mmCIF file of N, CA and C in Angstrom:
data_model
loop_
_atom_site.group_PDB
_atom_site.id
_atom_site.type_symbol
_atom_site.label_atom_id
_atom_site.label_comp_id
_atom_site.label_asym_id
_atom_site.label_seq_id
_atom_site.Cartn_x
_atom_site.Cartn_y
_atom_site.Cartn_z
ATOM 1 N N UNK A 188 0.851 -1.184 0.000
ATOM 2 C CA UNK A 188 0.000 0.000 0.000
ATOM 3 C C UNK A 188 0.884 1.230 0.000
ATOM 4 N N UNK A 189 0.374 2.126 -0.807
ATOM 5 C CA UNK A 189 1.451 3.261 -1.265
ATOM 6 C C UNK A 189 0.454 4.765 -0.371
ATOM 7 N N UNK A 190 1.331 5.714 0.678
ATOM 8 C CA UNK A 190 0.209 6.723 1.043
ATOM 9 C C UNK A 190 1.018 7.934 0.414
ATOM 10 N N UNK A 191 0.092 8.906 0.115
ATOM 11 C CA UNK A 191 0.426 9.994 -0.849
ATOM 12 C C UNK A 191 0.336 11.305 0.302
ATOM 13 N N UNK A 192 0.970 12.067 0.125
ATOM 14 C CA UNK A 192 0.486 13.824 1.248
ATOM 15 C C UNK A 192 0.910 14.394 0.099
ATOM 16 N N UNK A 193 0.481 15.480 -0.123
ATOM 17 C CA UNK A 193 0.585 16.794 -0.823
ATOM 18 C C UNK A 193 0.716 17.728 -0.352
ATOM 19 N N UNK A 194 2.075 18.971 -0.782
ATOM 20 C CA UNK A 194 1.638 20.680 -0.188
ATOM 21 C C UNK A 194 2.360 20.859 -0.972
ATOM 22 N N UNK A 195 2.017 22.139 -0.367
ATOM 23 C CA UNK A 195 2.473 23.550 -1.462
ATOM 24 C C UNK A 195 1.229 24.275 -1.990
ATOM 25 N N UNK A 196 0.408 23.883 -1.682
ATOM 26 C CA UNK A 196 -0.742 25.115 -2.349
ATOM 27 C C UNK A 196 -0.942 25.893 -1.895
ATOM 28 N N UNK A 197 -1.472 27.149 -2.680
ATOM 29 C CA UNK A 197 -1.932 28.410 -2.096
ATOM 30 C C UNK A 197 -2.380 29.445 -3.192
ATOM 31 N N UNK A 198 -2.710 30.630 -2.739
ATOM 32 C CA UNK A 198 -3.042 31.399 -3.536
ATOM 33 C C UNK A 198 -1.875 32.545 -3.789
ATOM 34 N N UNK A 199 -2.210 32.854 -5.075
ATOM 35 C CA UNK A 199 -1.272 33.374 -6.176
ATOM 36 C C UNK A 199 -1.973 34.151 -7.100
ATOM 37 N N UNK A 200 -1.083 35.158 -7.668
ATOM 38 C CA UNK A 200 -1.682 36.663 -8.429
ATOM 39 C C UNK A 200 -1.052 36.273 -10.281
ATOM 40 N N UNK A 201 -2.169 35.974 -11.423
ATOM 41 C CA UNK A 201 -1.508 35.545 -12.591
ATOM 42 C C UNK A 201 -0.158 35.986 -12.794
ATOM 43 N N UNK A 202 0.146 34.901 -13.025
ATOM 44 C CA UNK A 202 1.489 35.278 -13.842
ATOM 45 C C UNK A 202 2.990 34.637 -12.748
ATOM 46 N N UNK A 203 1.847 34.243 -11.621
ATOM 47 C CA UNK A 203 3.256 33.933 -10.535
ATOM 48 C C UNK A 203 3.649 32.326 -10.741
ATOM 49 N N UNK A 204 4.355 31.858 -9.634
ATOM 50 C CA UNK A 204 4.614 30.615 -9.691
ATOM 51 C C UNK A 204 4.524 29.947 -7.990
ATOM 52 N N UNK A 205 4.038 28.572 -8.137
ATOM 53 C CA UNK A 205 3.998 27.571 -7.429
ATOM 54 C C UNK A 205 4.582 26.481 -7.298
ATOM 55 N N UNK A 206 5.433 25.889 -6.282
ATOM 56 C CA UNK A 206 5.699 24.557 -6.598
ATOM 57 C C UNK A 206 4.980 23.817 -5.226
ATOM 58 N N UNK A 207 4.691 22.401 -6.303
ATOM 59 C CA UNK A 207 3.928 21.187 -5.273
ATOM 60 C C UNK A 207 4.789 19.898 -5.125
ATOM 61 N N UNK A 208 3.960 19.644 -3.907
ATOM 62 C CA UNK A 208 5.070 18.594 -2.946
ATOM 63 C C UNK A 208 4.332 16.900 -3.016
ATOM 64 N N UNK A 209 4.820 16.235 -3.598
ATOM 65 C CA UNK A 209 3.992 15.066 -3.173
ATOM 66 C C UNK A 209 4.746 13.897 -2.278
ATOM 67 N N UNK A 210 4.658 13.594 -1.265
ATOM 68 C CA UNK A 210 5.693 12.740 -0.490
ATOM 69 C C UNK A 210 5.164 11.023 -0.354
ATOM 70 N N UNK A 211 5.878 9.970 -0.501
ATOM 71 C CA UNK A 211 5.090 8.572 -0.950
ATOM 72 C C UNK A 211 5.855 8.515 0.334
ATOM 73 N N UNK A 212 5.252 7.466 0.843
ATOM 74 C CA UNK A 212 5.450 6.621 1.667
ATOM 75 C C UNK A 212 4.767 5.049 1.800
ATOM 76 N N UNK A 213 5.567 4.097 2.678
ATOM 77 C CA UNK A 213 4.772 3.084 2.185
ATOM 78 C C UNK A 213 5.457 1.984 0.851
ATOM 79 N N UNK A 214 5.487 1.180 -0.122
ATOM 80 C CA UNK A 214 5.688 0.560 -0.735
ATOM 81 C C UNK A 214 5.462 0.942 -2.094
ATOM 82 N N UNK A 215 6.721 1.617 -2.227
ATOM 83 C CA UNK A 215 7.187 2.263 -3.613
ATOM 84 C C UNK A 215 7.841 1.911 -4.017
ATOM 85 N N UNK A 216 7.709 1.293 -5.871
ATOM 86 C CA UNK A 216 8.465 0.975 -6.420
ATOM 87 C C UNK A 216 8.507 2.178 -7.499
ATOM 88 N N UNK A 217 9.789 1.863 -8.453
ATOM 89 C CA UNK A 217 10.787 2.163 -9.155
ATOM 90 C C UNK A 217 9.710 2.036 -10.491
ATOM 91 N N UNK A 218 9.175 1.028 -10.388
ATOM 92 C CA UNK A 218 7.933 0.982 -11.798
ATOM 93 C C UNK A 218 6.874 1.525 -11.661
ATOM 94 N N UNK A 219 6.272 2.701 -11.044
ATOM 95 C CA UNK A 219 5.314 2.995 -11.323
ATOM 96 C C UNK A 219 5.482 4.230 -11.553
ATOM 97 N N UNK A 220 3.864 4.594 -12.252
ATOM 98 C CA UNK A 220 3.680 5.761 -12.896
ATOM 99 C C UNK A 220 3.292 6.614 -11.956
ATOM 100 N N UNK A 221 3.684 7.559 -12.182
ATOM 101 C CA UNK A 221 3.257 8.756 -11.245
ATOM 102 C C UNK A 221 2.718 10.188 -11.905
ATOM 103 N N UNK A 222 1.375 10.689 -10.944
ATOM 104 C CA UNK A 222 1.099 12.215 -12.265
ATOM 105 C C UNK A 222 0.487 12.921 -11.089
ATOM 106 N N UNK A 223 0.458 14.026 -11.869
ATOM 107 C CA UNK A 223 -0.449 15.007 -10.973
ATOM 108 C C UNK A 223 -1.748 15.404 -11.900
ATOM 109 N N UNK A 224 -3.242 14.903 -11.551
ATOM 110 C CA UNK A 224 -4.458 15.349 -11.795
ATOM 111 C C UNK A 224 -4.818 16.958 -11.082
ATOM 112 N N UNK A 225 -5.432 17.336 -11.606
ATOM 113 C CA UNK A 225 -6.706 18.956 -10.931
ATOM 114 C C UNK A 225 -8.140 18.639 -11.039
ATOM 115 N N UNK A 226 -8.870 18.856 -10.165
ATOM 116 C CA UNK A 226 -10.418 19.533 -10.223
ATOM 117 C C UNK A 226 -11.330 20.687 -9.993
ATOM 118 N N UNK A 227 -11.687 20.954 -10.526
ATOM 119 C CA UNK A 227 -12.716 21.946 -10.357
ATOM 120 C C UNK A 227 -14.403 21.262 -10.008
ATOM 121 N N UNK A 228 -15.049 22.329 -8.953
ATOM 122 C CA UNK A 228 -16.078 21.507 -8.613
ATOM 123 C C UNK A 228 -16.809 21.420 -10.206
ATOM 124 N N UNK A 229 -17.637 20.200 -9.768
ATOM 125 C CA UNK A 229 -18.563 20.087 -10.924
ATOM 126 C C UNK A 229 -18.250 19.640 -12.333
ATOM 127 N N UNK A 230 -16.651 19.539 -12.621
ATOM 128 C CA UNK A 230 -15.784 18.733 -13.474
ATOM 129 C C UNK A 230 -14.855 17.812 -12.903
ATOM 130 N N UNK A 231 -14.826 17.038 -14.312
ATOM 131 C CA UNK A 231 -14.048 15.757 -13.816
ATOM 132 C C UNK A 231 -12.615 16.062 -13.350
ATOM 133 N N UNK A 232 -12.026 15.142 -12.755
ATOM 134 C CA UNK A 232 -11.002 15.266 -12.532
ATOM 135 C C UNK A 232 -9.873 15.056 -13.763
ATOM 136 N N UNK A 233 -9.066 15.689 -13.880
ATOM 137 C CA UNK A 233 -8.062 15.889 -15.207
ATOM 138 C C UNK A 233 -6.402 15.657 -15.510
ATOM 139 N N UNK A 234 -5.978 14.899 -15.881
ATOM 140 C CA UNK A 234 -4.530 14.546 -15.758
ATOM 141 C C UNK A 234 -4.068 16.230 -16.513
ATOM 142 N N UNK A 235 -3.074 16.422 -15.663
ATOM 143 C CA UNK A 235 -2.228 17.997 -15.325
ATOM 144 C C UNK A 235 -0.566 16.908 -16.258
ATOM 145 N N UNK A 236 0.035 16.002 -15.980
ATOM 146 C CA UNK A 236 1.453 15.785 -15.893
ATOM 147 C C UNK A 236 1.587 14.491 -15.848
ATOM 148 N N UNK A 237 2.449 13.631 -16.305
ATOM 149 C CA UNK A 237 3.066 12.027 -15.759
ATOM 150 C C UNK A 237 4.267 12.065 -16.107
ATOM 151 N N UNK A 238 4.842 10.767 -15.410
ATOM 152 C CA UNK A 238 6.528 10.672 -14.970
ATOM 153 C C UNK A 238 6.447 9.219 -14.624
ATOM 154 N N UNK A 239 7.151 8.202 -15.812
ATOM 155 C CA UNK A 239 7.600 7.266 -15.611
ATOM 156 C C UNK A 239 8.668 7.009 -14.188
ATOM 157 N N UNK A 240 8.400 6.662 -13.182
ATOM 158 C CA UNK A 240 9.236 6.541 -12.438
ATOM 159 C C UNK A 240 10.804 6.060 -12.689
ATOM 160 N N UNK A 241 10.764 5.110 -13.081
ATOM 161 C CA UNK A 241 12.043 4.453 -13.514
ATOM 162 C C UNK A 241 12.998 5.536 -14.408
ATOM 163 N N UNK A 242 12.221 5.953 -15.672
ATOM 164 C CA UNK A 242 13.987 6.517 -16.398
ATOM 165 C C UNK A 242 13.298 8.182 -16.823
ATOM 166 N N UNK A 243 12.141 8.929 -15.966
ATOM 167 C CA UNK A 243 11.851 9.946 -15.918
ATOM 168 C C UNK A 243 11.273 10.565 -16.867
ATOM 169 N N UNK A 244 11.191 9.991 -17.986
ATOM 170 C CA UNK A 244 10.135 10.195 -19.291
ATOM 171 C C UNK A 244 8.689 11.136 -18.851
ATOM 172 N N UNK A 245 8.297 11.961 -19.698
ATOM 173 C CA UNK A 245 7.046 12.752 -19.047
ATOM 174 C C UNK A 245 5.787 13.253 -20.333
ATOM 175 N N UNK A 246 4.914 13.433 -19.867
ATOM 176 C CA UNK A 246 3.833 13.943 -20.637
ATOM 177 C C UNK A 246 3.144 14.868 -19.550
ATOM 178 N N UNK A 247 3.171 15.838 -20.745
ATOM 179 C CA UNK A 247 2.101 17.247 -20.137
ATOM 180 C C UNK A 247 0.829 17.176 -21.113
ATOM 181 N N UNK A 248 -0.419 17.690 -20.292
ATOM 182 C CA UNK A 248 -1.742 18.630 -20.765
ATOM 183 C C UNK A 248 -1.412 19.436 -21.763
ATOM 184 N N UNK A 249 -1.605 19.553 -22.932
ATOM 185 C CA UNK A 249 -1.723 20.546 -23.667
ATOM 186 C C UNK A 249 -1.634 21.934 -22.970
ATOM 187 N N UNK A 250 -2.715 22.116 -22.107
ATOM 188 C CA UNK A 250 -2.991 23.222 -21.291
ATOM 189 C C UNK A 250 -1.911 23.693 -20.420
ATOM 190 N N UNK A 251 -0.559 22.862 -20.207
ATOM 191 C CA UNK A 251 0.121 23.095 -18.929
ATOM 192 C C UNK A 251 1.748 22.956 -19.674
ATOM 193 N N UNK A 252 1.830 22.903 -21.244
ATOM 194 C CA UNK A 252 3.125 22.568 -21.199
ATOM 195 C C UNK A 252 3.571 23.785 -21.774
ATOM 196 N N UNK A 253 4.925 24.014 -21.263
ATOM 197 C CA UNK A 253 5.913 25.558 -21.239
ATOM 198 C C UNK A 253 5.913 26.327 -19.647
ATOM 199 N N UNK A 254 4.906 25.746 -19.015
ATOM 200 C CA UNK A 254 4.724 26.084 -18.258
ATOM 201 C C UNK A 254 4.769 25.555 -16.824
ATOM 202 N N UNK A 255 4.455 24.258 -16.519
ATOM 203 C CA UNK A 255 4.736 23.635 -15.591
ATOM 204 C C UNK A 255 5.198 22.274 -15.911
ATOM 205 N N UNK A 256 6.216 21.775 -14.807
ATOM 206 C CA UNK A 256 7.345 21.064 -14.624
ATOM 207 C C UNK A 256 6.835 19.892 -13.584
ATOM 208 N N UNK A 257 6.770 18.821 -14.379
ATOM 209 C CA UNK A 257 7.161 17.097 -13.149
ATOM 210 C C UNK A 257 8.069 16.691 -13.123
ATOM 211 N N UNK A 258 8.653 16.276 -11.925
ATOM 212 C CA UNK A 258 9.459 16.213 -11.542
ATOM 213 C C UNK A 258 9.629 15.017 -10.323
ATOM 214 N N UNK A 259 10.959 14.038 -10.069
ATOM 215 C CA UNK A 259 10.456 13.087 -9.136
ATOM 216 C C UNK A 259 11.599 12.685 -8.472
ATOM 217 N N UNK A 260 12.281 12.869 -7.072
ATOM 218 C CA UNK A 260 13.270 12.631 -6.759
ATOM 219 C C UNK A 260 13.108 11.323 -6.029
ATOM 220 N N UNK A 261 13.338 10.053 -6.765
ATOM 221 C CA UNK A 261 13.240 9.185 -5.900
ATOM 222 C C UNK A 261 13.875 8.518 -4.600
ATOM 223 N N UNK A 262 15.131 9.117 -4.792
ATOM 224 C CA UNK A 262 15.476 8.712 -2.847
ATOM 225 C C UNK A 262 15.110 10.048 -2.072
ATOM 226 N N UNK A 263 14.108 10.756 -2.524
ATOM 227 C CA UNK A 263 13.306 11.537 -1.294
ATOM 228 C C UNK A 263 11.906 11.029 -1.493
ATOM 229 N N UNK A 264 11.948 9.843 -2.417
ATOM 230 C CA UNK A 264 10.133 9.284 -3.153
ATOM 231 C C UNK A 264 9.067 10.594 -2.997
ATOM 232 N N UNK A 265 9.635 11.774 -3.843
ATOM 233 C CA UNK A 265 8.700 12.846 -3.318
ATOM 234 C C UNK A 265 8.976 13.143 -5.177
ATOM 235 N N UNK A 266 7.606 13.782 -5.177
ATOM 236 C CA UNK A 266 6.766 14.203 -6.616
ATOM 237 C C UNK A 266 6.740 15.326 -6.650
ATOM 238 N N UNK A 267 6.909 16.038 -7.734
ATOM 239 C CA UNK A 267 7.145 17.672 -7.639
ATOM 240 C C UNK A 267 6.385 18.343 -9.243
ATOM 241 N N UNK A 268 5.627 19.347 -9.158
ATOM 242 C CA UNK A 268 5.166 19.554 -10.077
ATOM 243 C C UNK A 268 5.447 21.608 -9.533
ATOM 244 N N UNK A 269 6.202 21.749 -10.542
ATOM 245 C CA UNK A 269 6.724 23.447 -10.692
ATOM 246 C C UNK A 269 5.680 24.520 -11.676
ATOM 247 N N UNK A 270 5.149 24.988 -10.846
ATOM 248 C CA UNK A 270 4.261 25.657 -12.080
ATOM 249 C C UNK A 270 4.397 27.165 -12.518
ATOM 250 N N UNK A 271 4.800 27.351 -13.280
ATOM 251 C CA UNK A 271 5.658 28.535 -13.509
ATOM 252 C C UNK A 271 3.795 29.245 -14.281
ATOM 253 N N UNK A 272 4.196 30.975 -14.295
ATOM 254 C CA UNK A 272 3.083 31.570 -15.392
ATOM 255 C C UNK A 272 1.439 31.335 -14.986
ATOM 256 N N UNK A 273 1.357 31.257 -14.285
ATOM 257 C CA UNK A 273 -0.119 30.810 -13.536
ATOM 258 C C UNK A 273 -1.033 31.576 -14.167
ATOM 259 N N UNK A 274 -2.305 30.928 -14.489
ATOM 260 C CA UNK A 274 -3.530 31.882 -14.847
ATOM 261 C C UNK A 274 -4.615 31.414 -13.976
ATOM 262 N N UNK A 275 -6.050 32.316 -14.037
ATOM 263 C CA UNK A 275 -6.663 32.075 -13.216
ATOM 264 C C UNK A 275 -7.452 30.817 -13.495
ATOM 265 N N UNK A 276 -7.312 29.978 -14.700
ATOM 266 C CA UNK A 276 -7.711 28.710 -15.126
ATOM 267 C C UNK A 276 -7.003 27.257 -14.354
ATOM 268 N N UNK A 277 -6.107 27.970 -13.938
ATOM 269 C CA UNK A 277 -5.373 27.293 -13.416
ATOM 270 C C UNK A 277 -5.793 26.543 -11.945
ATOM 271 N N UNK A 278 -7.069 27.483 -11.688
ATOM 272 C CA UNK A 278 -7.352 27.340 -10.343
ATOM 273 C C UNK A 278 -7.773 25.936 -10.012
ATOM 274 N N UNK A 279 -7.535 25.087 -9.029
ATOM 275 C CA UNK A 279 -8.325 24.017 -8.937
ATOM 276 C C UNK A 279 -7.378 22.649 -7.628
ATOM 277 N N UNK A 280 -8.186 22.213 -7.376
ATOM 278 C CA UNK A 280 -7.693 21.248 -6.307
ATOM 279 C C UNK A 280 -6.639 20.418 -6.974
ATOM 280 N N UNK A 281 -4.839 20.155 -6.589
ATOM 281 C CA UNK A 281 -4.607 19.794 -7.278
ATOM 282 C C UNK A 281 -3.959 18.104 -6.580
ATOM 283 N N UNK A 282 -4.149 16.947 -7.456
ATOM 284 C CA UNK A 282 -3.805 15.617 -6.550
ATOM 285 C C UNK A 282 -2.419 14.793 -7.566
ATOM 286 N N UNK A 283 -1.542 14.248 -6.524
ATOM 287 C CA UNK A 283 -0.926 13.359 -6.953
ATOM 288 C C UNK A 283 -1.422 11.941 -6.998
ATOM 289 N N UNK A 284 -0.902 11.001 -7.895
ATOM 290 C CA UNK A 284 -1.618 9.444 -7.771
ATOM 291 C C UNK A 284 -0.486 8.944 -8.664
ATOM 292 N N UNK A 285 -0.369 7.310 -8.051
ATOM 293 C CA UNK A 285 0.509 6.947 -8.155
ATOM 294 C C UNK A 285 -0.271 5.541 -9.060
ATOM 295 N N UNK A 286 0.415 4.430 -9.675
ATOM 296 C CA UNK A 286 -0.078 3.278 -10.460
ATOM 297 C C UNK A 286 0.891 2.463 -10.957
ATOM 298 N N UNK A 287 0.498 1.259 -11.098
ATOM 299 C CA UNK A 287 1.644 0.243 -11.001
ATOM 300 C C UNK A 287 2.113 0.109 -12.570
ATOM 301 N N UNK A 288 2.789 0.046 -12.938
ATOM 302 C CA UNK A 288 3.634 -0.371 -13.919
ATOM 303 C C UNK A 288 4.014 1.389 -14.852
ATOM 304 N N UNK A 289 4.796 1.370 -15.890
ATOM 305 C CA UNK A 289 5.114 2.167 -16.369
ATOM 306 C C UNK A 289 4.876 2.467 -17.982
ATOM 307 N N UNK A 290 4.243 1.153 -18.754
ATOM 308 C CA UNK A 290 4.254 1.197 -19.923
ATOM 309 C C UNK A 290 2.882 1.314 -20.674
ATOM 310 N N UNK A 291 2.274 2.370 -19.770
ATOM 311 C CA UNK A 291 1.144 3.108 -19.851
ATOM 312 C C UNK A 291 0.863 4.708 -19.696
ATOM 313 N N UNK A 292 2.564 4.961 -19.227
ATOM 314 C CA UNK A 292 2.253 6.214 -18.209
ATOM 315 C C UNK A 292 2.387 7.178 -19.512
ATOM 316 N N UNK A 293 2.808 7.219 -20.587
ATOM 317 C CA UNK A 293 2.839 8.593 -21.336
ATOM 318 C C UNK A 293 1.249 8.407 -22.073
ATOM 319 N N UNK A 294 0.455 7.858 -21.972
ATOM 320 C CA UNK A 294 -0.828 7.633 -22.372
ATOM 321 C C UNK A 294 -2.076 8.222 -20.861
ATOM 322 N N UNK A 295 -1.640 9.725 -20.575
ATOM 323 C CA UNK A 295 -2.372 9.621 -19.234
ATOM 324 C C UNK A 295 -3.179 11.075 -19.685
ATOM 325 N N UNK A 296 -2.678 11.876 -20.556
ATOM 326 C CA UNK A 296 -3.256 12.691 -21.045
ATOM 327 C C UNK A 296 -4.492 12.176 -21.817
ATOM 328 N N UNK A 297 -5.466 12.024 -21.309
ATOM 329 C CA UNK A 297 -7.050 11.545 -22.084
ATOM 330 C C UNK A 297 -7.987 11.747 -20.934
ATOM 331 N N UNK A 298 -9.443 11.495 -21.273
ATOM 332 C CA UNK A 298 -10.351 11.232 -20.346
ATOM 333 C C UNK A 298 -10.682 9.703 -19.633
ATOM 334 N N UNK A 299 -10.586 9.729 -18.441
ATOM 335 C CA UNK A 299 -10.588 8.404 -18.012
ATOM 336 C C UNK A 299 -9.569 8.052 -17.146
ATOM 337 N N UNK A 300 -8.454 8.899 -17.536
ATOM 338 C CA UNK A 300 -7.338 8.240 -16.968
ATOM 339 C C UNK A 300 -7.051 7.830 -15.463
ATOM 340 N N UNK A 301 -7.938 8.405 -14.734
ATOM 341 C CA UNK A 301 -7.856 8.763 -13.166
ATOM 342 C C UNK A 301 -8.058 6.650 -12.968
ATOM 343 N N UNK A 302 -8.707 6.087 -13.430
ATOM 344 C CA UNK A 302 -8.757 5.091 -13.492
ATOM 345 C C UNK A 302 -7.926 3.908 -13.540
ATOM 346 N N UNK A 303 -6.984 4.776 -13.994
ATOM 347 C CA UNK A 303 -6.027 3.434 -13.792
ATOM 348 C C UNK A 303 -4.885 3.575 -13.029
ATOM 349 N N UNK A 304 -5.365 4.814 -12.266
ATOM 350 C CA UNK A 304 -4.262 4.908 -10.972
ATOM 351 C C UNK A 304 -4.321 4.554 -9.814
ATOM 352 N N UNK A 305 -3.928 3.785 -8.770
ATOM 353 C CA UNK A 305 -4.170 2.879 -7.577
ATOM 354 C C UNK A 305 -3.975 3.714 -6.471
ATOM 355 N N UNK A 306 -3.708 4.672 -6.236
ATOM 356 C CA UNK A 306 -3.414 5.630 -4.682
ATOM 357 C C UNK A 306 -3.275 7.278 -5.585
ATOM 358 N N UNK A 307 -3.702 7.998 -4.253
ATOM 359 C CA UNK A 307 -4.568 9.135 -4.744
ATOM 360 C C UNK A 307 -4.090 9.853 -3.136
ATOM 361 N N UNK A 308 -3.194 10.900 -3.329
ATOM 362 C CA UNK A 308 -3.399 11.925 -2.095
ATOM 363 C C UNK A 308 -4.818 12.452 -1.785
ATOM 364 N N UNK A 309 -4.477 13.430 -1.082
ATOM 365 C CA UNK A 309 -6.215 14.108 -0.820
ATOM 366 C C UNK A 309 -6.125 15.230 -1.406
ATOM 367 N N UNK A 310 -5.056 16.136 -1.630
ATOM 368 C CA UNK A 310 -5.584 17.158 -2.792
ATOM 369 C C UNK A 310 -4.926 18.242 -1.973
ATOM 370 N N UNK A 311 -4.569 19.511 -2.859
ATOM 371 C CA UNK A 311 -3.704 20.777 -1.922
ATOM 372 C C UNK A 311 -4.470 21.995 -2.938
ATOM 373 N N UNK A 312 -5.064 22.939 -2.263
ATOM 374 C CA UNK A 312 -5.942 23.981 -3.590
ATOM 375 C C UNK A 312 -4.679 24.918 -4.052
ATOM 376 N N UNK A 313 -5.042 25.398 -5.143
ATOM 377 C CA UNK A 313 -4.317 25.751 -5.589
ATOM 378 C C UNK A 313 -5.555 27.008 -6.286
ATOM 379 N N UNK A 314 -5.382 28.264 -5.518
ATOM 380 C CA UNK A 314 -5.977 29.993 -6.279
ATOM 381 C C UNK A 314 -4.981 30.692 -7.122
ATOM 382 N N UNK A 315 -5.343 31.122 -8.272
ATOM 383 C CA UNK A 315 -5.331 31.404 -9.101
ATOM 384 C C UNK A 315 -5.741 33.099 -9.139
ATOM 385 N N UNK A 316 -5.606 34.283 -8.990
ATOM 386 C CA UNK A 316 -6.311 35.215 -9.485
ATOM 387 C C UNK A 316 -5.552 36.185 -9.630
ATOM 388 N N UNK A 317 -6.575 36.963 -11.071
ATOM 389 C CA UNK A 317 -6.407 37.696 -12.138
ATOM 390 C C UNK A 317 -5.966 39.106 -11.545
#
């Protein structure tokens, strides 16, 4: 069983920057995929980022690339997502989740994906304003 914590959120004026903390604990391996999802109430939840654990390979959101950074130091097993340029779209609860194997993980940008991830922090907000 893999447990997830998240920080670093807060509120922020466009155009600034944030970085988020995701810390594993628990039974982590080297093969799994790791990403950071967002929500907004009343929408689904949305893959933001992924990071092959093993050899650091990544996929961004359309919406998020130039702009924010995954990142994964594994002998601190902590997840890092840098978000440089912030807009107020940006706003939204944001979660790390973790999933077993790796030869799925650049396929996380779609709808659905939250699904095939096995552990799920609880979420750090993240304000946004204009």
């Amino acid at each position: 069983h893999v447990q997830l914590v998240e920080s670093g959120g807060n509120s922020v004026q466009a155009g600034g920057s944030l970085g988020l903390s995701c810390v594993a604990s628990g039974r982590t391996y080297n093969d799994h995929c790791l990403a950071w999802f967002r929500q907004t109430p009343g929408k689904d939840r949305e893959a933001v980022a992924s990071i092959c654990r093993n050899d650091g390979r990544t996929e961004y959101a359309d919406s998020v690339k130039g702009r924010f950074t995954i990142s994964v130091d594994n002998a601190k097993n902590t997840l890092y997502l840098q978000m440089n340029s912030l807009k107020p779209e940006d706003t939204a609860t944001y979660y790390c989740a973790a999933g077993q194997g790796v030869g799925w993980c650049l396929d996380v940008i779609r709808v659905g994906a939250e699904a095939d991830f096995d552990y799920w922090g609880h979420g750090t907000q993240v304000t946004v304003s204009s």
